[in-house]
C-alpha cells in the first residue's frame, strides 16, 4: 500500500532529510543549505513558491489499516513556470527522490505520475526536469516513461556573487521633473 499526499508544514523535517540525501547521492552534500525556515516560508506561506508530494509506505511493525504507521519513502518538489511559445503554464520538477531501501517498488513512477496528474488537472502543457548526465539509472527510467532528452539546450545558472552583480546593473527609470 503506497500513499502519496501533499506535504504539510509538519513534513518539513522529512523534506529536508530527502533534500540532503539527494544532495549526497548527487555528490554535492555541502550545497544543500536549505533550512526549515526557508521551506516554511517558500512552500507553506500565503503565496507558495513550490509544491511538494510525499510518498509513504506502511511500516512493517503494524500493517492493520486502521492503525498503520507510514514511513516517508520519497518526495517530489515542483513549481509552475510559463511557456511564452506555447502560451501555457507548465511544471518544473525540481527534485524527485526515493530512498534507496524503497527503490524498485514503483514509488518513483507513482510520484512522477502524481505530478503529471497535477499538471494535466491544472491545464499545464508540459512537465520538465533536469537530470545529471552521469545518472544513467535515472535517465533510463525517465526514457522508459516516454520523457525526451533535450540535448540541444544548455542549462545556465547565475548565482553567488554574479547574481547581485548583474542585478546592480539593472535599469532604474528616473522620474521626469516638471519645470
Short mmCIF file of C-alpha atoms in Angstrom, two decimals:
data_model
loop_
_atom_site.label_atom_id
_atom_site.label_comp_id
_atom_site.label_asym_id
_atom_site.label_seq_id
_atom_site.Cartn_x
_atom_site.Cartn_y
_atom_site.Cartn_z
CA UNK A 1 0.00 0.00 0.00
CA UNK A 2 1.51 3.30 -1.14
CA UNK A 3 0.23 6.70 -0.06
CA UNK A 4 1.09 9.89 -1.96
CA UNK A 5 -0.14 13.12 -0.44
CA UNK A 6 0.58 16.86 -0.46
CA UNK A 7 3.20 17.86 2.07
CA UNK A 8 2.27 19.91 5.13
CA UNK A 9 4.48 22.06 7.34
CA UNK A 10 4.82 19.05 9.65
CA UNK A 11 6.69 17.28 6.82
CA UNK A 12 9.48 19.86 6.64
CA UNK A 13 11.97 17.75 8.66
CA UNK A 14 11.41 14.83 6.26
CA UNK A 15 11.65 17.13 3.21
CA UNK A 16 14.97 18.49 4.50
CA UNK A 17 16.20 14.93 5.06
CA UNK A 18 15.20 13.97 1.49
CA UNK A 19 16.97 17.05 0.12
CA UNK A 20 20.15 16.20 2.00
CA UNK A 21 20.02 12.54 0.96
CA UNK A 22 19.56 13.60 -2.66
CA UNK A 23 22.47 16.05 -2.41
CA UNK A 24 24.63 13.25 -1.01
CA UNK A 25 23.61 10.94 -3.89
CA UNK A 26 24.38 13.72 -6.40
CA UNK A 27 27.83 14.20 -4.83
CA UNK A 28 27.08 17.74 -3.58
CA UNK A 29 26.28 17.38 0.13
CA UNK A 30 27.70 20.80 1.07
CA UNK A 31 25.39 22.50 -1.43
CA UNK A 32 22.19 21.55 0.41
CA UNK A 33 21.85 24.55 2.73
CA UNK A 34 18.05 25.00 2.79
CA UNK A 35 16.62 25.44 6.28
CA UNK A 36 13.33 24.68 7.97
CA UNK A 37 12.53 28.41 7.86
CA UNK A 38 13.26 28.55 4.10
CA UNK A 39 10.88 25.69 3.31
CA UNK A 40 8.19 27.02 5.65
CA UNK A 41 8.37 30.49 4.09
CA UNK A 42 8.53 29.39 0.46
CA UNK A 43 6.30 26.33 0.44
CA UNK A 44 3.67 26.96 3.04
CA UNK A 45 3.26 30.74 3.20
CA UNK A 46 0.48 32.87 1.73
CA UNK A 47 1.91 32.54 -1.81
CA UNK A 48 3.63 29.14 -2.09
CA UNK A 49 6.68 29.18 -4.36
CA UNK A 50 6.75 25.39 -4.59
CA UNK A 51 4.56 22.34 -4.05
CA UNK A 52 5.65 19.02 -2.62
CA UNK A 53 4.29 15.49 -2.60
CA UNK A 54 5.30 12.91 -0.02
CA UNK A 55 5.32 9.18 -0.78
CA UNK A 56 4.71 6.97 2.23
CA UNK A 57 4.77 3.22 2.73
CA UNK A 58 3.34 1.27 5.66
CA UNK A 59 5.67 0.43 8.50
CA UNK A 60 6.22 -3.30 8.77
CA UNK A 61 5.58 -3.01 12.52
CA UNK A 62 1.81 -2.87 12.10
CA UNK A 63 0.02 -3.46 8.82
CA UNK A 64 -3.52 -3.15 10.18
CA UNK A 65 -5.17 -0.42 8.04
CA UNK A 66 -6.83 1.42 10.95
CA UNK A 67 -3.62 1.75 12.96
CA UNK A 68 -0.98 1.59 10.25
CA UNK A 69 2.01 3.90 10.65
CA UNK A 70 3.56 5.22 7.46
CA UNK A 71 7.24 5.77 6.71
CA UNK A 72 8.37 8.57 4.39
CA UNK A 73 9.87 6.87 1.34
CA UNK A 74 10.29 9.69 -1.17
CA UNK A 75 9.23 13.10 -2.35
CA UNK A 76 8.67 15.25 -5.42
CA UNK A 77 9.08 19.03 -5.23
CA UNK A 78 7.87 21.16 -8.13
CA UNK A 79 6.76 24.64 -9.16
CA UNK A 80 4.87 26.24 -12.01
CA UNK A 81 6.50 28.00 -14.93
CA UNK A 82 5.23 29.58 -18.13
CA UNK A 83 5.99 28.90 -21.79
CA UNK A 84 5.82 32.05 -23.88
CA UNK A 85 5.94 29.98 -27.07
CA UNK A 86 3.07 27.72 -26.08
CA UNK A 87 1.13 30.31 -24.14
CA UNK A 88 0.54 27.90 -21.27
CA UNK A 89 1.80 27.06 -17.83
CA UNK A 90 4.00 24.08 -17.18
CA UNK A 91 5.54 22.37 -14.22
CA UNK A 92 9.23 22.18 -13.43
CA UNK A 93 10.13 19.22 -11.25
CA UNK A 94 12.98 20.46 -9.08
CA UNK A 95 13.56 17.23 -7.19
CA UNK A 96 12.27 13.69 -7.14
CA UNK A 97 13.89 11.24 -4.77
CA UNK A 98 13.15 7.80 -3.38
CA UNK A 99 15.21 6.43 -0.53
CA UNK A 100 17.41 3.50 -1.64
CA UNK A 101 15.59 0.99 0.59
CA UNK A 102 12.33 1.73 -1.28
CA UNK A 103 13.60 1.84 -4.87
CA UNK A 104 12.36 -0.64 -7.45
CA UNK A 105 8.84 -0.71 -5.98
CA UNK A 106 7.19 1.80 -8.34
CA UNK A 107 7.38 4.75 -5.93
CA UNK A 108 9.35 7.00 -8.28
CA UNK A 109 6.91 6.33 -11.10
CA UNK A 110 3.97 6.95 -8.76
CA UNK A 111 5.45 10.29 -7.68
CA UNK A 112 6.05 11.34 -11.30
CA UNK A 113 2.57 10.18 -12.30
CA UNK A 114 1.09 12.25 -9.46
CA UNK A 115 2.96 15.37 -10.57
CA UNK A 116 1.87 14.68 -14.17
CA UNK A 117 -1.75 14.30 -12.99
CA UNK A 118 -1.49 17.68 -11.24
CA UNK A 119 -0.09 19.19 -14.44
CA UNK A 120 -2.96 17.82 -16.54
CA UNK A 121 -5.56 18.90 -13.96
CA UNK A 122 -4.09 22.43 -13.95
CA UNK A 123 -4.06 22.68 -17.75
CA UNK A 124 -0.28 22.58 -18.00
CA UNK A 125 1.14 21.52 -21.33
CA UNK A 126 4.47 20.16 -20.18
CA UNK A 127 6.44 18.73 -17.30
CA UNK A 128 10.18 19.30 -17.33
CA UNK A 129 13.13 18.46 -15.13
CA UNK A 130 16.90 18.10 -15.27
CA UNK A 131 19.00 15.03 -14.62
CA UNK A 132 22.75 14.81 -14.18
CA UNK A 133 24.37 13.33 -17.28
CA UNK A 134 26.15 10.62 -15.26
CA UNK A 135 22.92 9.39 -13.62
CA UNK A 136 22.21 6.67 -16.18
CA UNK A 137 19.76 4.72 -13.96
CA UNK A 138 17.56 7.82 -13.73
CA UNK A 139 17.97 8.64 -17.43
CA UNK A 140 16.98 5.09 -18.39
CA UNK A 141 13.97 5.29 -16.05
CA UNK A 142 12.84 8.64 -17.50
CA UNK A 143 13.26 7.33 -21.04
CA UNK A 144 11.07 4.34 -20.13
CA UNK A 145 8.30 6.78 -19.16
CA UNK A 146 8.42 8.48 -22.57
CA UNK A 147 10.44 11.53 -21.49
CA UNK A 148 12.50 13.17 -24.22
CA UNK A 149 16.05 14.40 -23.54
CA UNK A 150 16.51 18.00 -24.63
CA UNK A 151 20.20 17.73 -25.53
CA UNK A 152 20.17 20.84 -27.72
CA UNK A 153 19.60 23.06 -24.66
CA UNK A 154 22.28 24.06 -22.17
CA UNK A 155 21.13 24.92 -18.66
CA UNK A 156 22.55 28.24 -17.49
CA UNK A 157 22.73 29.40 -13.88
CA UNK A 158 23.50 32.75 -12.30
CA UNK A 159 24.15 32.53 -8.55
CA UNK A 160 26.57 33.56 -5.84
CA UNK A 161 28.21 36.96 -6.32
CA UNK A 162 27.32 37.02 -10.03
CA UNK A 163 23.57 37.39 -9.33
CA UNK A 164 23.73 40.62 -7.27
CA UNK A 165 26.48 41.91 -9.57
CA UNK A 166 24.17 41.65 -12.57
CA UNK A 167 21.22 42.98 -10.55
CA UNK A 168 23.22 46.10 -9.71
CA UNK A 169 23.33 46.89 -13.43
CA UNK A 170 19.51 46.95 -13.68
CA UNK A 171 17.98 49.94 -15.39
CA UNK A 172 16.06 52.06 -12.93
CA UNK A 173 13.96 54.70 -14.67
CA UNK A 174 14.26 58.21 -13.34
CA UNK A 175 11.24 60.40 -12.90
CA UNK A 176 11.00 63.41 -15.07
CA UNK A 177 10.79 66.63 -13.11
CA UNK A 178 8.22 69.09 -14.36
CA UNK A 179 9.74 72.57 -14.74
#
